[in-house]
Amino acid sequence: ILNVEQSPQSLHVQEGDSTNFTCSFPSSNFYALHWYRWETAKSPEALFVMTLNGDEKKKGRISATLNTKEGYSYLYIKGSQPEDSATYLCASYGGSQGNLIFGKGTKLSVKP
Amino acid sequence: GVTQSPTHLIKTRGQQVTLRCSSQSGHNTVSWYQQALGQGPQFIFQYYREEENGRGNFPPRFSGLQFPNDSSELNVNALELDDSALYLCASSSGLGSYEQYFGPGTRLTVT
């Protein structure tokens, strides 16, 4: 059974601060790592799908890195804005059953 | 996009419930997840071309259907209080496709 862990559980920052979250996952039988951004009452929105060790992806002020050998991924937000407030979920792709194995998420609150 | 109905519903313990999902156009694979309070989403099962492809650690009273028109259902019989959760469906373009697109979920409360 895969366990995906995320830290911190929650984070409160001021507008303009840069921040980062951690996702750890078992490195054996790795297929892909997903990051989702999830605002309350909306659908989880896919940010990144990463498959290769050393992958770095960027979308605007948000970027992510992947280390499959040691089993971790970092999500970075540069210059946080109030609209970045959301829960950020990471998930490891389970493979044969096609399922995603999620962490519990990091809840980010950005104060103006 | 992926849509789900209803948005919220309240049921009594022992009752049965059907939740519905409309997949993104052209997607032939749908997965259902349960998110209990304080937890990450947990995989219930996946359907591909109207057949169950994989199942998580959920009892048989959780069942599903997938229809040719890109819609699907999650049925839960003999509801228990612990079934209270947000239920998410996600569609993808086929088996082995890493990208899954989620609906906004259905909030089920069992009293």
Short mmCIF file of C-alpha atoms in Angstrom, two decimals:
data_model
loop_
_atom_site.label_atom_id
_atom_site.label_comp_id
_atom_site.label_asym_id
_atom_site.label_seq_id
_atom_site.Cartn_x
_atom_site.Cartn_y
_atom_site.Cartn_z
CA ILE A 1 0.00 0.00 0.00
CA LEU A 2 1.35 3.40 -0.98
CA ASN A 3 1.26 6.24 1.50
CA VAL A 4 1.51 9.80 0.29
CA GLU A 5 2.36 12.37 2.93
CA GLN A 6 2.12 16.14 2.67
CA SER A 7 3.50 18.86 4.90
CA PRO A 8 2.68 21.21 6.35
CA GLN A 9 -1.01 20.49 6.97
CA SER A 10 -1.80 24.21 6.79
CA LEU A 11 0.05 27.40 6.10
CA HIS A 12 -0.80 31.05 6.67
CA VAL A 13 1.28 33.62 4.77
CA GLN A 14 1.11 37.29 3.91
CA GLU A 15 0.53 38.54 0.39
CA GLY A 16 3.87 38.69 -1.40
CA ASP A 17 5.50 35.91 0.61
CA SER A 18 6.98 32.96 -1.22
CA THR A 19 6.20 29.54 0.11
CA ASN A 20 6.71 25.86 -0.55
CA PHE A 21 5.09 22.56 0.35
CA THR A 22 6.40 19.02 0.44
CA CYS A 23 4.92 15.77 -0.85
CA SER A 24 6.60 12.46 -0.06
CA PHE A 25 5.73 9.14 -1.64
CA PRO A 26 7.19 5.63 -1.86
CA SER A 27 9.80 5.64 -4.60
CA SER A 28 9.30 2.01 -5.65
CA ASN A 29 7.00 1.31 -8.63
CA PHE A 30 6.68 5.00 -9.36
CA TYR A 31 4.57 6.06 -12.36
CA ALA A 32 3.59 9.71 -12.02
CA LEU A 33 3.08 12.44 -9.45
CA HIS A 34 0.19 14.89 -9.66
CA TRP A 35 -0.36 18.26 -8.04
CA TYR A 36 -3.89 19.65 -7.79
CA ARG A 37 -5.16 23.00 -6.60
CA TRP A 38 -8.56 22.80 -4.91
CA GLU A 39 -10.71 25.75 -3.96
CA THR A 40 -13.72 25.20 -1.74
CA ALA A 41 -16.87 24.12 -3.62
CA LYS A 42 -14.98 23.80 -6.90
CA SER A 43 -13.39 20.93 -8.81
CA PRO A 44 -9.78 20.05 -8.05
CA GLU A 45 -7.74 21.70 -10.79
CA ALA A 46 -4.74 19.88 -12.21
CA LEU A 47 -1.54 21.89 -11.87
CA PHE A 48 1.18 19.47 -12.89
CA VAL A 49 1.76 15.85 -13.83
CA MET A 50 5.38 14.79 -13.49
CA THR A 51 6.90 11.48 -14.45
CA LEU A 52 10.68 11.83 -14.76
CA ASN A 53 13.25 12.15 -12.00
CA GLY A 54 14.51 15.71 -11.96
CA ASP A 55 11.39 17.06 -13.67
CA GLU A 56 10.74 20.74 -13.05
CA LYS A 57 7.49 22.31 -14.19
CA LYS A 58 6.26 25.87 -14.00
CA LYS A 59 2.92 27.61 -14.46
CA GLY A 60 3.09 31.34 -13.80
CA ARG A 61 4.22 31.87 -10.21
CA ILE A 62 3.85 28.19 -9.31
CA SER A 63 6.52 25.60 -9.94
CA ALA A 64 7.21 22.03 -8.88
CA THR A 65 10.16 19.67 -8.73
CA LEU A 66 10.31 15.88 -8.58
CA ASN A 67 12.82 13.46 -7.07
CA THR A 68 11.68 9.90 -7.76
CA LYS A 69 14.78 8.26 -6.30
CA GLU A 70 14.18 9.65 -2.83
CA GLY A 71 10.41 9.96 -3.20
CA TYR A 72 9.59 13.62 -2.79
CA SER A 73 8.21 16.59 -4.69
CA TYR A 74 8.18 20.27 -3.81
CA LEU A 75 5.59 22.84 -4.88
CA TYR A 76 6.72 26.47 -4.82
CA ILE A 77 4.59 29.59 -4.98
CA LYS A 78 6.45 32.83 -5.60
CA GLY A 79 4.90 36.07 -4.37
CA SER A 80 1.70 34.55 -2.95
CA GLN A 81 -1.57 36.31 -3.74
CA PRO A 82 -4.93 36.01 -1.92
CA GLU A 83 -6.31 34.11 -4.93
CA ASP A 84 -3.69 31.40 -4.28
CA SER A 85 -5.63 30.46 -1.14
CA ALA A 86 -6.69 26.86 -1.64
CA THR A 87 -5.86 23.31 -0.65
CA TYR A 88 -2.98 21.83 -2.62
CA LEU A 89 -3.16 18.07 -3.08
CA CYS A 90 -0.49 15.76 -4.35
CA ALA A 91 -1.22 12.26 -5.60
CA SER A 92 0.85 9.36 -6.80
CA TYR A 93 -0.53 7.40 -9.74
CA GLY A 94 -1.18 3.84 -8.57
CA GLY A 95 -0.60 2.09 -11.88
CA SER A 96 -2.53 -1.10 -12.58
CA GLN A 97 -5.84 0.06 -11.16
CA GLY A 98 -5.48 3.51 -12.62
CA ASN A 99 -6.10 5.12 -9.27
CA LEU A 100 -4.54 8.16 -7.69
CA ILE A 101 -3.27 7.86 -4.12
CA PHE A 102 -3.70 11.21 -2.45
CA GLY A 103 -2.09 12.95 0.47
CA LYS A 104 -4.25 14.88 2.89
CA GLY A 105 -3.35 18.19 1.32
CA THR A 106 -1.81 21.46 2.42
CA LYS A 107 -4.29 24.26 3.09
CA LEU A 108 -2.82 27.62 2.13
CA SER A 109 -4.29 30.92 3.33
CA VAL A 110 -2.86 34.14 1.94
CA LYS A 111 -3.75 37.31 3.80
CA PRO A 112 -3.88 40.63 1.95
CA GLY B 1 -15.86 19.55 -17.97
CA VAL B 2 -16.91 16.92 -15.47
CA THR B 3 -20.22 17.52 -13.73
CA GLN B 4 -21.82 15.79 -10.74
CA SER B 5 -25.30 15.73 -9.28
CA PRO B 6 -26.70 16.39 -6.83
CA THR B 7 -24.46 18.91 -5.10
CA HIS B 8 -25.64 17.95 -1.63
CA LEU B 9 -27.98 15.39 -0.18
CA ILE B 10 -29.00 14.06 3.18
CA LYS B 11 -29.94 10.44 3.75
CA THR B 12 -30.87 8.30 6.72
CA ARG B 13 -28.83 5.34 7.90
CA GLY B 14 -29.90 2.16 6.10
CA GLN B 15 -31.13 3.95 3.00
CA GLN B 16 -29.69 3.69 -0.48
CA VAL B 17 -28.26 6.53 -2.58
CA THR B 18 -27.29 7.10 -6.21
CA LEU B 19 -24.79 9.75 -7.20
CA ARG B 20 -24.31 10.77 -10.82
CA CYS B 21 -21.38 11.95 -12.89
CA SER B 22 -21.07 13.19 -16.45
CA SER B 23 -17.57 12.70 -17.79
CA GLN B 24 -15.65 15.02 -20.03
CA SER B 25 -16.59 14.43 -23.67
CA GLY B 26 -14.62 11.60 -25.25
CA HIS B 27 -13.41 10.15 -21.96
CA ASN B 28 -14.09 6.43 -21.59
CA THR B 29 -12.69 5.95 -18.09
CA VAL B 30 -14.23 7.16 -14.84
CA SER B 31 -12.98 6.84 -11.28
CA TRP B 32 -14.80 7.53 -8.04
CA TYR B 33 -13.20 8.77 -4.83
CA GLN B 34 -14.45 9.35 -1.29
CA GLN B 35 -13.08 12.18 0.79
CA ALA B 36 -13.93 11.88 4.45
CA LEU B 37 -13.39 14.82 6.77
CA GLY B 38 -9.70 15.51 7.34
CA GLN B 39 -8.56 12.91 4.82
CA GLY B 40 -7.35 12.93 1.26
CA PRO B 41 -9.59 11.43 -1.42
CA GLN B 42 -9.67 7.62 -1.29
CA PHE B 43 -10.10 5.51 -4.42
CA ILE B 44 -13.38 3.58 -4.56
CA PHE B 45 -13.30 2.06 -8.05
CA GLN B 46 -12.66 2.72 -11.72
CA TYR B 47 -14.79 1.89 -14.76
CA TYR B 48 -13.51 1.51 -18.28
CA ARG B 49 -15.90 0.90 -21.16
CA GLU B 50 -18.69 -0.02 -18.75
CA GLU B 51 -16.65 -2.62 -16.86
CA GLU B 52 -15.08 -2.29 -13.40
CA ASN B 53 -11.33 -2.08 -13.90
CA GLY B 54 -10.06 -1.72 -10.35
CA ARG B 55 -11.36 -1.32 -6.83
CA GLY B 56 -10.08 0.16 -3.62
CA ASN B 57 -10.76 -1.01 -0.09
CA PHE B 58 -14.52 -0.47 -0.10
CA PRO B 59 -17.23 -3.05 0.65
CA PRO B 60 -19.55 -4.49 -2.03
CA ARG B 61 -22.40 -2.20 -0.98
CA PHE B 62 -20.50 0.42 -2.99
CA SER B 63 -21.25 -0.31 -6.63
CA GLY B 64 -21.11 1.54 -9.88
CA LEU B 65 -22.35 1.75 -13.42
CA GLN B 66 -20.92 3.38 -16.50
CA PHE B 67 -23.07 4.13 -19.53
CA PRO B 68 -22.16 4.53 -23.21
CA ASN B 69 -23.02 8.23 -23.11
CA ASP B 70 -20.10 9.18 -20.85
CA SER B 71 -22.25 9.20 -17.70
CA SER B 72 -21.80 7.05 -14.64
CA GLU B 73 -23.33 6.30 -11.25
CA LEU B 74 -22.11 5.46 -7.80
CA ASN B 75 -24.61 3.49 -5.73
CA VAL B 76 -24.29 2.95 -2.01
CA ASN B 77 -26.63 0.54 -0.23
CA ALA B 78 -27.36 0.24 3.48
CA LEU B 79 -25.89 3.64 4.27
CA GLU B 80 -23.82 3.99 7.42
CA LEU B 81 -22.96 7.15 9.33
CA ASP B 82 -19.30 6.79 8.20
CA ASP B 83 -20.41 7.09 4.58
CA SER B 84 -20.86 10.81 5.17
CA ALA B 85 -18.25 12.35 2.90
CA LEU B 86 -17.58 14.24 -0.31
CA TYR B 87 -17.73 11.95 -3.33
CA LEU B 88 -15.66 12.92 -6.35
CA CYS B 89 -15.68 11.49 -9.82
CA ALA B 90 -12.84 11.88 -12.27
CA SER B 91 -12.68 11.06 -15.95
CA SER B 92 -9.73 10.28 -18.17
CA SER B 93 -9.16 9.43 -21.80
CA GLY B 94 -8.26 5.78 -21.25
CA LEU B 95 -6.50 3.19 -19.17
CA GLY B 96 -2.99 4.26 -18.37
CA SER B 97 -3.79 7.90 -18.94
CA TYR B 98 -2.19 9.77 -16.07
CA GLU B 99 -4.38 12.83 -16.28
CA GLN B 100 -7.69 12.70 -14.46
CA TYR B 101 -10.21 15.53 -14.55
CA PHE B 102 -12.40 15.97 -11.51
CA GLY B 103 -15.92 17.12 -10.90
CA PRO B 104 -16.84 19.37 -7.96
CA GLY B 105 -18.17 16.48 -5.90
CA THR B 106 -21.37 15.51 -4.12
CA ARG B 107 -21.59 16.10 -0.37
CA LEU B 108 -23.45 13.20 1.26
CA THR B 109 -24.61 13.44 4.85
CA VAL B 110 -25.97 10.33 6.54
CA THR B 111 -27.98 10.89 9.71
#
